[in-house]
Amino acid sequence: MDVFEVLADPRRRQVVQMLSARPRRAGELADAAGMSPTAMSRHLKTLLDAGVVEDERVRDDARLRLFKLRPQSLVAVQAFLDQLQAEWYTQLRSFKQHVEAKKR
């Protein structure tokens, strides 16, 4: 699954948004999102597999895992949006020139 497919799900976008603030445990994410730990686990696995998030063990307690966002994984999304914005800008500039030429 690529990043766009992964982020198509609103729950996974919600997880990404929460992780953009700070790393969190799976249980904390599940509580904040109002979903079961099992459902959160499935979403986190999908995000992990796509490379959008990464996990690390807490040093003092190996049972705990902290999930954090991998911002570099969203470079493709940003590049796509930048390209789209450039195309829109070009089309709007062309439309503006067309309208201004008609006024003359």
N, CA, C and O of each residue as an XYZ file, in Angstrom:
416
protein
N       0.844     -1.168      0.000
C       0.000      0.000      0.000
C       0.897      1.242      0.000
O       1.845      1.325      0.782
N       0.600      2.198     -0.870
C       1.419      3.409     -0.869
C       0.858      4.436      0.120
O      -0.206      4.234      0.704
N       1.572      5.508      0.291
C       1.216      6.519      1.290
C      -0.173      7.096      1.032
O      -0.917      7.360      1.977
N      -0.526      7.294     -0.224
C      -1.836      7.867     -0.540
C      -2.963      6.916     -0.138
O      -3.987      7.352      0.388
N      -2.778      5.633     -0.383
C      -3.790      4.654      0.035
C      -3.902      4.601      1.552
O      -4.998      4.518      2.106
N      -2.768      4.649      2.203
C      -2.757      4.597      3.667
C      -3.487      5.805      4.245
O      -4.277      5.668      5.179
N      -3.226      6.980      3.693
C      -3.829      8.205      4.218
C      -5.258      8.430      3.737
O      -5.905      9.394      4.143
N      -5.745      7.555      2.884
C      -7.136      7.675      2.433
C      -8.113      7.377      3.568
O      -9.261      7.820      3.538
N      -7.659      6.632      4.556
C      -8.519      6.281      5.684
C      -8.505      7.416      6.715
O      -7.435      7.806      7.181
N      -9.675      7.951      7.077
C      -9.710      9.073      8.026
C      -9.143      8.734      9.403
O      -8.586      9.609     10.067
N      -9.271      7.499      9.839
C      -8.728      7.123     11.150
C      -7.200      7.166     11.137
O      -6.572      7.589     12.107
N      -6.612      6.722     10.021
C      -5.152      6.763      9.932
C      -4.661      8.200      9.809
O      -3.606      8.538     10.344
N      -5.408      9.047      9.113
C      -5.042     10.468      9.075
C      -5.104     11.070     10.472
O      -4.273     11.902     10.833
N      -6.091     10.647     11.255
C      -6.215     11.121     12.629
C      -4.992     10.694     13.452
O      -4.471     11.481     14.243
N      -4.539      9.464     13.269
C      -3.354      8.976     13.976
C      -2.131      9.801     13.575
O      -1.345     10.208     14.431
N      -1.974     10.045     12.283
C      -0.845     10.846     11.802
C      -0.894     12.243     12.415
O       0.133     12.783     12.828
N      -2.073     12.814     12.472
C      -2.214     14.146     13.060
C      -1.819     14.126     14.543
O      -1.116     15.024     15.006
N      -2.263     13.113     15.283
C      -1.904     13.024     16.698
C      -0.397     12.843     16.873
O       0.206     13.433     17.769
N       0.204     12.025     16.014
C       1.637     11.777     16.125
C       2.472     12.961     15.661
O       3.661     13.031     15.969
N       1.877     13.882     14.934
C       2.632     15.065     14.511
C       2.960     15.954     15.704
O       3.898     16.750     15.650
N       2.194     15.821     16.777
C       2.454     16.611     17.979
C       3.559     15.995     18.824
O       4.431     16.700     19.329
N       3.516     14.663     18.974
C       4.512     13.971     19.801
C       4.317     12.469     19.668
O       3.244     12.013     19.271
N       5.357     11.690     20.003
C       5.219     10.228     20.009
C       4.206      9.800     21.068
O       4.047     10.458     22.096
N       3.523      8.684     20.799
C       2.514      8.177     21.737
C       2.507      6.660     21.744
O       2.963      6.008     20.804
N       1.976      6.117     22.831
C       1.774      4.674     22.929
C       0.491      4.307     22.175
O      -0.382      5.148     21.960
N       0.398      3.039     21.780
C      -0.773      2.565     21.035
C      -2.054      2.751     21.844
O      -3.073      3.183     21.305
N      -2.006      2.429     23.124
C      -3.192      2.576     23.965
C      -3.648      4.019     24.080
O      -4.845      4.306     24.099
N      -2.693      4.915     24.155
C      -3.011      6.350     24.213
C      -3.671      6.806     22.913
O      -4.623      7.587     22.927
N      -3.156      6.311     21.798
C      -3.748      6.645     20.496
C      -5.167      6.095     20.387
O      -6.075      6.783     19.919
N      -5.347      4.856     20.822
C      -6.673      4.230     20.752
C      -7.675      5.007     21.595
O      -8.791      5.267     21.146
N      -7.290      5.378     22.808
C      -8.189      6.146     23.674
C      -8.538      7.483     23.052
O      -9.707      7.868     23.022
N      -7.534      8.198     22.553
C      -7.757      9.519     21.968
C      -8.624      9.447     20.711
O      -9.395     10.365     20.431
N      -8.495      8.355     19.956
C      -9.266      8.207     18.720
C     -10.629      7.574     18.959
O     -11.470      7.547     18.060
N     -10.852      7.064     20.174
C     -12.125      6.428     20.483
C     -12.326      5.103     19.767
O     -13.427      4.793     19.312
N     -11.261      4.327     19.672
C     -11.387      3.022     19.027
C     -10.767      1.945     19.901
O     -10.034      2.244     20.844
N     -11.056      0.720     19.591
C     -10.547     -0.402     20.374
C      -9.044     -0.566     20.137
O      -8.527     -0.169     19.092
N      -8.356     -1.148     21.105
C      -6.923     -1.412     20.909
C      -6.650     -2.296     19.686
O      -5.644     -2.115     19.000
N      -7.538     -3.241     19.420
C      -7.363     -4.117     18.262
C      -7.447     -3.336     16.957
O      -6.637     -3.536     16.053
N      -8.426     -2.450     16.865
C      -8.568     -1.628     15.653
C      -7.355     -0.714     15.495
O      -6.832     -0.556     14.392
N      -6.911     -0.117     16.595
C      -5.742      0.760     16.528
C      -4.520     -0.030     16.100
O      -3.706      0.461     15.318
N      -4.383     -1.240     16.599
C      -3.252     -2.079     16.226
C      -3.225     -2.321     14.716
O      -2.161     -2.273     14.098
N      -4.382     -2.578     14.127
C      -4.451     -2.784     12.669
C      -4.030     -1.526     11.916
O      -3.288     -1.602     10.936
N      -4.506     -0.368     12.376
C      -4.137      0.887     11.715
C      -2.645      1.168     11.859
O      -1.994      1.594     10.906
N      -2.110      0.929     13.045
C      -0.679      1.156     13.255
C       0.169      0.214     12.410
O       1.219      0.614     11.908
N      -0.271     -1.026     12.248
C       0.466     -1.966     11.402
C       0.503     -1.461      9.959
O       1.540     -1.517      9.298
N      -0.627     -0.973      9.484
C      -0.685     -0.437      8.120
C       0.249      0.761      7.980
O       0.976      0.871      6.993
N       0.230      1.656      8.960
C       1.100      2.832      8.929
C       2.576      2.434      9.029
O       3.429      3.035      8.376
N       2.871      1.431      9.839
C       4.243      0.928      9.950
C       4.711      0.316      8.628
O       5.807      0.610      8.151
N       3.872     -0.535      8.046
C       4.215     -1.202      6.792
C       4.476     -0.203      5.668
O       5.327     -0.434      4.809
N       3.740      0.905      5.677
C       3.906      1.931      4.646
C       5.068      2.869      4.960
O       5.443      3.692      4.126
N       5.638      2.750      6.157
C       6.760      3.600      6.534
C       6.361      4.990      6.991
O       7.210      5.875      7.103
N       5.080      5.192      7.255
C       4.603      6.510      7.687
C       4.950      6.744      9.156
O       5.234      7.872      9.558
N       4.926      5.691      9.945
C       5.312      5.785     11.355
C       6.388      4.750     11.643
O       6.598      3.813     10.872
N       7.056      4.937     12.755
C       8.013      3.953     13.241
C       7.774      3.779     14.732
O       7.168      4.626     15.388
N       8.256      2.681     15.240
C       8.079      2.435     16.664
C       9.428      2.180     17.312
O      10.388      1.758     16.667
N       9.468      2.448     18.592
C      10.672      2.164     19.351
C      10.282      1.688     20.740
O       9.255      2.087     21.290
N      11.103      0.847     21.280
C      10.867      0.328     22.625
C      11.293      1.374     23.644
O      12.287      2.077     23.459
N      10.533      1.461     24.706
C      10.889      2.358     25.794
C      12.041      1.724     26.555
O      11.990      0.545     26.905
N      13.058      2.493     26.805
C      14.297      1.968     27.384
C      14.078      1.251     28.718
O      14.632      0.173     28.933
N      13.289      1.828     29.605
C      13.103      1.249     30.938
C      12.077      0.123     30.980
O      12.015     -0.624     31.957
N      11.275     -0.001     29.933
C      10.230     -1.029     29.918
C      10.068     -1.532     28.484
O       9.369     -0.914     27.681
N      10.705     -2.637     28.170
C      10.715     -3.175     26.808
C       9.328     -3.583     26.317
O       9.142     -3.814     25.122
N       8.352     -3.675     27.220
C       6.991     -4.023     26.791
C       6.299     -2.849     26.116
O       5.378     -3.041     25.321
N       6.736     -1.639     26.426
C       6.101     -0.446     25.875
C       6.745     -0.045     24.555
O       7.966     -0.072     24.398
N       5.893      0.325     23.620
C       6.368      0.827     22.336
C       5.807      2.222     22.136
O       4.625      2.467     22.377
N       6.653      3.128     21.697
C       6.224      4.470     21.334
C       6.188      4.559     19.816
O       7.120      4.136     19.131
N       5.124      5.102     19.315
C       4.984      5.294     17.875
C       5.237      6.759     17.568
O       4.763      7.652     18.270
N       5.998      6.987     16.498
C       6.263      8.359     16.100
C       6.199      8.478     14.586
O       6.413      7.515     13.850
N       5.902      9.671     14.155
C       5.748      9.969     12.737
C       7.113     10.011     12.067
O       8.093     10.479     12.646
N       7.157      9.514     10.837
C       8.354      9.621     10.002
C       8.061     10.674      8.940
O       7.556     10.340      7.868
N       8.369     11.945      9.221
C       8.015     13.025      8.298
C       8.543     12.822      6.881
O       7.898     13.228      5.915
N       9.711     12.196      6.753
C      10.280     11.984      5.420
C       9.392     11.079      4.564
O       9.494     11.098      3.338
N       8.534     10.297      5.191
C       7.645      9.412      4.427
C       6.568     10.199      3.707
O       5.927      9.681      2.792
N       6.362     11.440      4.106
C       5.320     12.257      3.491
C       5.864     13.163      2.388
O       5.142     14.014      1.867
N       7.128     12.982      2.036
C       7.738     13.789      0.980
C       6.990     13.597     -0.341
O       6.775     14.565     -1.070
N       6.595     12.378     -0.655
C       5.868     12.121     -1.905
C       4.534     12.856     -1.918
O       4.119     13.379     -2.952
N       3.871     12.894     -0.787
C       2.594     13.602     -0.690
C       2.823     15.094     -0.911
O       2.087     15.734     -1.661
N       3.841     15.645     -0.259
C       4.136     17.069     -0.414
C       4.520     17.404     -1.852
O       4.100     18.435     -2.378
N       5.308     16.550     -2.488
C       5.701     16.780     -3.878
C       4.486     16.775     -4.798
O       4.384     17.601     -5.705
N       3.568     15.843     -4.563
C       2.353     15.779     -5.361
C       1.527     17.060     -5.187
O       1.042     17.631     -6.164
N       1.376     17.494     -3.955
C       0.596     18.705     -3.684
C       1.263     19.949     -4.272
O       0.581     20.843     -4.774
N       2.585     20.005     -4.208
C       3.311     21.129     -4.802
C       3.103     21.176     -6.312
O       2.912     22.245     -6.890
N       3.143     20.003     -6.940
C       2.938     19.936     -8.386
C       1.518     20.365     -8.741
O       1.305     21.119     -9.691
N       0.567     19.883     -7.980
C      -0.828     20.246     -8.208
C      -1.031     21.749     -8.051
O      -1.713     22.377     -8.860
N      -0.441     22.315     -7.016
C      -0.567     23.749     -6.781
C       0.057     24.541     -7.929
O      -0.499     25.556     -8.349
N       1.185     24.097     -8.434
C       1.828     24.783     -9.552
C       0.951     24.745    -10.797
O       0.858     25.732    -11.526
N       0.309     23.606    -11.040
C      -0.593     23.494    -12.189
C      -1.799     24.415    -12.033
O      -2.212     25.069    -12.990
N      -2.360     24.465    -10.832
C      -3.493     25.359    -10.591
C      -3.085     26.814    -10.807
O      -3.819     27.594    -11.414
N      -1.902     27.166    -10.302
C      -1.416     28.528    -10.444
C      -1.272     28.878    -11.926
O      -1.657     29.970    -12.345
N      -0.724     27.965    -12.711
C      -0.557     28.192    -14.152
C      -1.911     28.376    -14.829
O      -2.079     29.277    -15.650
N      -2.874     27.525    -14.487
C      -4.205     27.636    -15.092
C      -4.898     28.936    -14.688
O      -5.527     29.588    -15.521
N      -4.788     29.308    -13.442
C      -5.416     30.553    -12.983
C      -4.761     31.776    -13.629
O      -5.449     32.726    -14.003
N      -3.450     31.752    -13.757
C      -2.753     32.854    -14.412
C      -3.193     32.965    -15.873
O      -3.402     34.067    -16.381
N      -3.333     31.826    -16.539
C      -3.782     31.817    -17.933
C      -5.207     32.348    -18.042
O      -5.518     33.123    -18.947
N      -6.069     31.934    -17.124
C      -7.459     32.412    -17.124
C      -7.502     33.922    -16.885
O      -8.267     34.634    -17.535
N      -6.690     34.401    -15.963
C      -6.637     35.838    -15.671
C      -6.217     36.610    -16.910
O      -6.813     37.639    -17.227
N      -5.196     36.127    -17.619
C      -4.750     36.798    -18.844
C      -5.850     36.800    -19.900
O      -6.031     37.785    -20.616
N      -6.574     35.704    -19.992
C      -7.686     35.602    -20.952
C      -8.770     36.620    -20.635
O      -9.254     37.315    -21.529
N      -9.150     36.710    -19.379
C     -10.208     37.640    -18.954
C      -9.754     39.082    -19.173
O     -10.527     39.907    -19.660
N      -8.527     39.384    -18.824
C      -8.016     40.748    -18.988
C      -7.914     41.117    -20.457
O      -8.129     42.277    -20.810
N      -7.594     40.168    -21.321
C      -7.506     40.435    -22.765
C      -8.886     40.725    -23.330
O      -9.011     41.542    -24.242
N      -9.917     40.085    -22.818
C     -11.293     40.304    -23.291
C     -11.798     41.680    -22.900
O     -12.645     42.244    -23.593
N     -11.299     42.231    -21.808
C     -11.725     43.548    -21.328
C     -11.234     44.662    -22.250
O     -11.839     45.732    -22.315
N     -10.167     44.414    -22.943
C      -9.574     45.458    -23.793
C     -10.331     45.673    -25.027
O      -9.956     46.516    -25.841
